[in-house]
GROMACS .gro file of C-alpha atoms in nm:
model
  189
    1UNK     CA    1 -19.106 -11.759   0.090
    2UNK     CA    2 -18.746 -11.796   0.207
    3UNK     CA    3 -18.599 -11.717   0.544
    4UNK     CA    4 -18.471 -11.371   0.412
    5UNK     CA    5 -18.838 -11.286   0.336
    6UNK     CA    6 -18.933 -11.346   0.681
    7UNK     CA    7 -18.630 -11.155   0.814
    8UNK     CA    8 -18.708 -10.863   0.581
    9UNK     CA    9 -19.085 -10.866   0.729
   10UNK     CA   10 -18.971 -10.861   1.080
   11UNK     CA   11 -18.720 -10.577   1.027
   12UNK     CA   12 -19.001 -10.380   0.847
   13UNK     CA   13 -19.254 -10.428   1.145
   14UNK     CA   14 -18.980 -10.347   1.393
   15UNK     CA   15 -18.883 -10.019   1.219
   16UNK     CA   16 -19.259  -9.920   1.168
   17UNK     CA   17 -19.350  -9.998   1.530
   18UNK     CA   18 -19.027  -9.802   1.654
   19UNK     CA   19 -19.134  -9.519   1.432
   20UNK     CA   20 -19.496  -9.508   1.553
   21UNK     CA   21 -19.387  -9.526   1.923
   22UNK     CA   22 -19.135  -9.244   1.899
   23UNK     CA   23 -19.305  -9.024   1.649
   24UNK     CA   24 -19.209  -8.796   1.361
   25UNK     CA   25 -19.100  -8.491   1.571
   26UNK     CA   26 -18.876  -8.683   1.801
   27UNK     CA   27 -18.740  -8.895   1.527
   28UNK     CA   28 -18.686  -8.601   1.306
   29UNK     CA   29 -18.493  -8.417   1.595
   30UNK     CA   30 -18.298  -8.716   1.680
   31UNK     CA   31 -18.179  -8.788   1.322
   32UNK     CA   32 -18.099  -8.428   1.273
   33UNK     CA   33 -17.893  -8.350   1.554
   34UNK     CA   34 -17.534  -8.447   1.637
   35UNK     CA   35 -17.312  -8.565   1.366
   36UNK     CA   36 -17.620  -8.640   1.142
   37UNK     CA   37 -17.703  -8.247   1.155
   38UNK     CA   38 -17.349  -8.165   1.078
   39UNK     CA   39 -17.352  -8.388   0.760
   40UNK     CA   40 -17.687  -8.249   0.654
   41UNK     CA   41 -17.554  -7.894   0.692
   42UNK     CA   42 -17.240  -7.974   0.482
   43UNK     CA   43 -17.452  -8.130   0.205
   44UNK     CA   44 -17.698  -7.853   0.185
   45UNK     CA   45 -17.412  -7.601   0.178
   46UNK     CA   46 -17.246  -7.796  -0.098
   47UNK     CA   47 -17.586  -7.823  -0.306
   48UNK     CA   48 -17.706  -7.466  -0.234
   49UNK     CA   49 -17.371  -7.282  -0.190
   50UNK     CA   50 -17.270  -7.240  -0.548
   51UNK     CA   51 -17.629  -7.104  -0.641
   52UNK     CA   52 -17.605  -6.841  -0.411
   53UNK     CA   53 -17.233  -6.758  -0.496
   54UNK     CA   54 -17.317  -6.618  -0.823
   55UNK     CA   55 -17.601  -6.387  -0.689
   56UNK     CA   56 -17.517  -6.029  -0.764
   57UNK     CA   57 -17.526  -5.897  -0.414
   58UNK     CA   58 -17.333  -6.177  -0.295
   59UNK     CA   59 -17.076  -6.166  -0.546
   60UNK     CA   60 -17.029  -5.809  -0.515
   61UNK     CA   61 -16.994  -5.855  -0.152
   62UNK     CA   62 -16.732  -6.118  -0.187
   63UNK     CA   63 -16.533  -5.909  -0.426
   64UNK     CA   64 -16.516  -5.617  -0.209
   65UNK     CA   65 -16.411  -5.859   0.083
   66UNK     CA   66 -16.138  -6.015  -0.130
   67UNK     CA   67 -16.011  -5.634  -0.208
   68UNK     CA   68 -15.915  -5.617   0.153
   69UNK     CA   69 -15.636  -5.876   0.128
   70UNK     CA   70 -15.557  -5.859  -0.243
   71UNK     CA   71 -15.173  -5.779  -0.154
   72UNK     CA   72 -15.147  -6.115   0.058
   73UNK     CA   73 -15.089  -6.400  -0.201
   74UNK     CA   74 -15.172  -6.677   0.030
   75UNK     CA   75 -15.517  -6.550   0.117
   76UNK     CA   76 -15.585  -6.476  -0.253
   77UNK     CA   77 -15.487  -6.851  -0.340
   78UNK     CA   78 -15.705  -7.011  -0.093
   79UNK     CA   79 -16.000  -6.790  -0.177
   80UNK     CA   80 -16.044  -6.659   0.179
   81UNK     CA   81 -16.364  -6.472   0.062
   82UNK     CA   82 -16.529  -6.811  -0.040
   83UNK     CA   83 -16.407  -6.969   0.261
   84UNK     CA   84 -16.576  -6.710   0.475
   85UNK     CA   85 -16.893  -6.735   0.267
   86UNK     CA   86 -16.932  -7.111   0.307
   87UNK     CA   87 -16.861  -7.083   0.690
   88UNK     CA   88 -17.151  -6.822   0.725
   89UNK     CA   89 -17.374  -7.027   0.501
   90UNK     CA   90 -17.299  -7.329   0.724
   91UNK     CA   91 -17.396  -7.127   1.046
   92UNK     CA   92 -17.709  -7.014   0.876
   93UNK     CA   93 -17.808  -7.369   0.747
   94UNK     CA   94 -17.750  -7.488   1.110
   95UNK     CA   95 -17.966  -7.233   1.262
   96UNK     CA   96 -18.223  -7.290   1.016
   97UNK     CA   97 -18.225  -7.658   1.054
   98UNK     CA   98 -18.257  -7.611   1.429
   99UNK     CA   99 -18.545  -7.377   1.421
  100UNK     CA  100 -18.738  -7.595   1.174
  101UNK     CA  101 -18.672  -7.907   1.361
  102UNK     CA  102 -18.796  -7.741   1.700
  103UNK     CA  103 -19.114  -7.612   1.533
  104UNK     CA  104 -19.194  -7.946   1.368
  105UNK     CA  105 -19.120  -8.129   1.708
  106UNK     CA  106 -19.343  -7.889   1.919
  107UNK     CA  107 -19.609  -7.907   1.652
  108UNK     CA  108 -19.624  -8.258   1.641
  109UNK     CA  109 -19.620  -8.301   2.031
  110UNK     CA  110 -19.947  -8.140   2.041
  111UNK     CA  111 -20.234  -8.284   2.267
  112UNK     CA  112 -20.470  -8.301   1.948
  113UNK     CA  113 -20.569  -8.656   1.862
  114UNK     CA  114 -20.556  -8.580   1.486
  115UNK     CA  115 -20.204  -8.448   1.520
  116UNK     CA  116 -20.085  -8.735   1.745
  117UNK     CA  117 -20.222  -8.993   1.464
  118UNK     CA  118 -20.043  -8.784   1.190
  119UNK     CA  119 -19.722  -8.756   1.425
  120UNK     CA  120 -19.724  -9.146   1.459
  121UNK     CA  121 -19.790  -9.212   1.103
  122UNK     CA  122 -19.526  -8.998   0.978
  123UNK     CA  123 -19.288  -9.140   1.233
  124UNK     CA  124 -19.353  -9.489   1.099
  125UNK     CA  125 -19.300  -9.365   0.765
  126UNK     CA  126 -18.969  -9.197   0.847
  127UNK     CA  127 -18.820  -9.489   1.047
  128UNK     CA  128 -18.945  -9.714   0.767
  129UNK     CA  129 -18.754  -9.502   0.509
  130UNK     CA  130 -18.453  -9.524   0.757
  131UNK     CA  131 -18.480  -9.900   0.773
  132UNK     CA  132 -18.488  -9.934   0.398
  133UNK     CA  133 -18.188  -9.720   0.361
  134UNK     CA  134 -17.986  -9.910   0.618
  135UNK     CA  135 -18.074 -10.236   0.432
  136UNK     CA  136 -17.971 -10.092   0.118
  137UNK     CA  137 -17.655  -9.979   0.262
  138UNK     CA  138 -17.577 -10.317   0.434
  139UNK     CA  139 -17.653 -10.492   0.098
  140UNK     CA  140 -17.420 -10.260  -0.092
  141UNK     CA  141 -17.148 -10.297   0.161
  142UNK     CA  142 -17.157 -10.691   0.144
  143UNK     CA  143 -17.157 -10.683  -0.229
  144UNK     CA  144 -16.878 -10.437  -0.256
  145UNK     CA  145 -16.659 -10.647  -0.001
  146UNK     CA  146 -16.749 -10.963  -0.203
  147UNK     CA  147 -16.606 -11.295  -0.156
  148UNK     CA  148 -16.796 -11.589  -0.008
  149UNK     CA  149 -17.005 -11.368   0.224
  150UNK     CA  150 -17.158 -11.201  -0.075
  151UNK     CA  151 -17.209 -11.502  -0.279
  152UNK     CA  152 -17.377 -11.687   0.044
  153UNK     CA  153 -17.597 -11.389   0.100
  154UNK     CA  154 -17.706 -11.396  -0.267
  155UNK     CA  155 -17.767 -11.781  -0.251
  156UNK     CA  156 -17.981 -11.734   0.060
  157UNK     CA  157 -18.173 -11.441  -0.108
  158UNK     CA  158 -18.237 -11.652  -0.437
  159UNK     CA  159 -18.605 -11.741  -0.454
  160UNK     CA  160 -18.715 -11.458  -0.254
  161UNK     CA  161 -19.088 -11.369  -0.268
  162UNK     CA  162 -18.980 -10.999  -0.251
  163UNK     CA  163 -18.719 -11.054  -0.506
  164UNK     CA  164 -18.442 -10.966  -0.281
  165UNK     CA  165 -18.202 -11.135  -0.495
  166UNK     CA  166 -18.276 -10.908  -0.781
  167UNK     CA  167 -18.237 -10.618  -0.547
  168UNK     CA  168 -17.886 -10.733  -0.431
  169UNK     CA  169 -17.797 -10.776  -0.817
  170UNK     CA  170 -17.916 -10.406  -0.883
  171UNK     CA  171 -17.741 -10.275  -0.590
  172UNK     CA  172 -17.420 -10.449  -0.673
  173UNK     CA  173 -17.422 -10.460  -1.050
  174UNK     CA  174 -17.050 -10.482  -1.082
  175UNK     CA  175 -17.047 -10.779  -0.840
  176UNK     CA  176 -17.321 -10.945  -1.044
  177UNK     CA  177 -17.151 -10.918  -1.359
  178UNK     CA  178 -16.844 -11.067  -1.235
  179UNK     CA  179 -16.973 -11.342  -1.011
  180UNK     CA  180 -17.286 -11.444  -1.156
  181UNK     CA  181 -17.175 -11.507  -1.506
  182UNK     CA  182 -16.885 -11.719  -1.364
  183UNK     CA  183 -17.140 -11.907  -1.152
  184UNK     CA  184 -17.334 -11.970  -1.474
  185UNK     CA  185 -17.040 -12.075  -1.667
  186UNK     CA  186 -16.960 -12.333  -1.378
  187UNK     CA  187 -17.336 -12.427  -1.352
  188UNK     CA  188 -17.348 -12.330  -0.997
  189UNK     CA  189 -17.688 -12.152  -1.053
   0.00000   0.00000   0.00000
């Protein structure tokens, strides 16, 4: 095992311990509030918005709304009816997110021993998933930037028992194609 393996084990242990300490309900509330909550709301609206846009009742309502300003070219061009639809959808998504998270938080803060164990276990899983996503993001950014930093990191990951070098190659396939073929030609690897 190389140093990168021990660092990875340490990071995993820290994230699992932090998740078990904080719990699922509090962790979920933290990660879905503030800017994260707004980003989640925008993503949900983008994914779900077009589905409901074509529902008969919603389409008829938007057509009636658009008829109110059909003589104002600017409002017709910007599709004010669709803008209003997405604003209302965003508010509904935010309200549902807040309600669901509050319910989960209060259920997981029960005094019941089984619920507490489940809360701690799910918290550990949530934080582990977050740690893995952050590690993937860091590896992706380093590969995207490239240069000596990416090559030095790749060299330090080579020989990893957890195949971290292969993970780096998979996350940064364009970097791997360009740099590893050149390194093989120059007999650096």
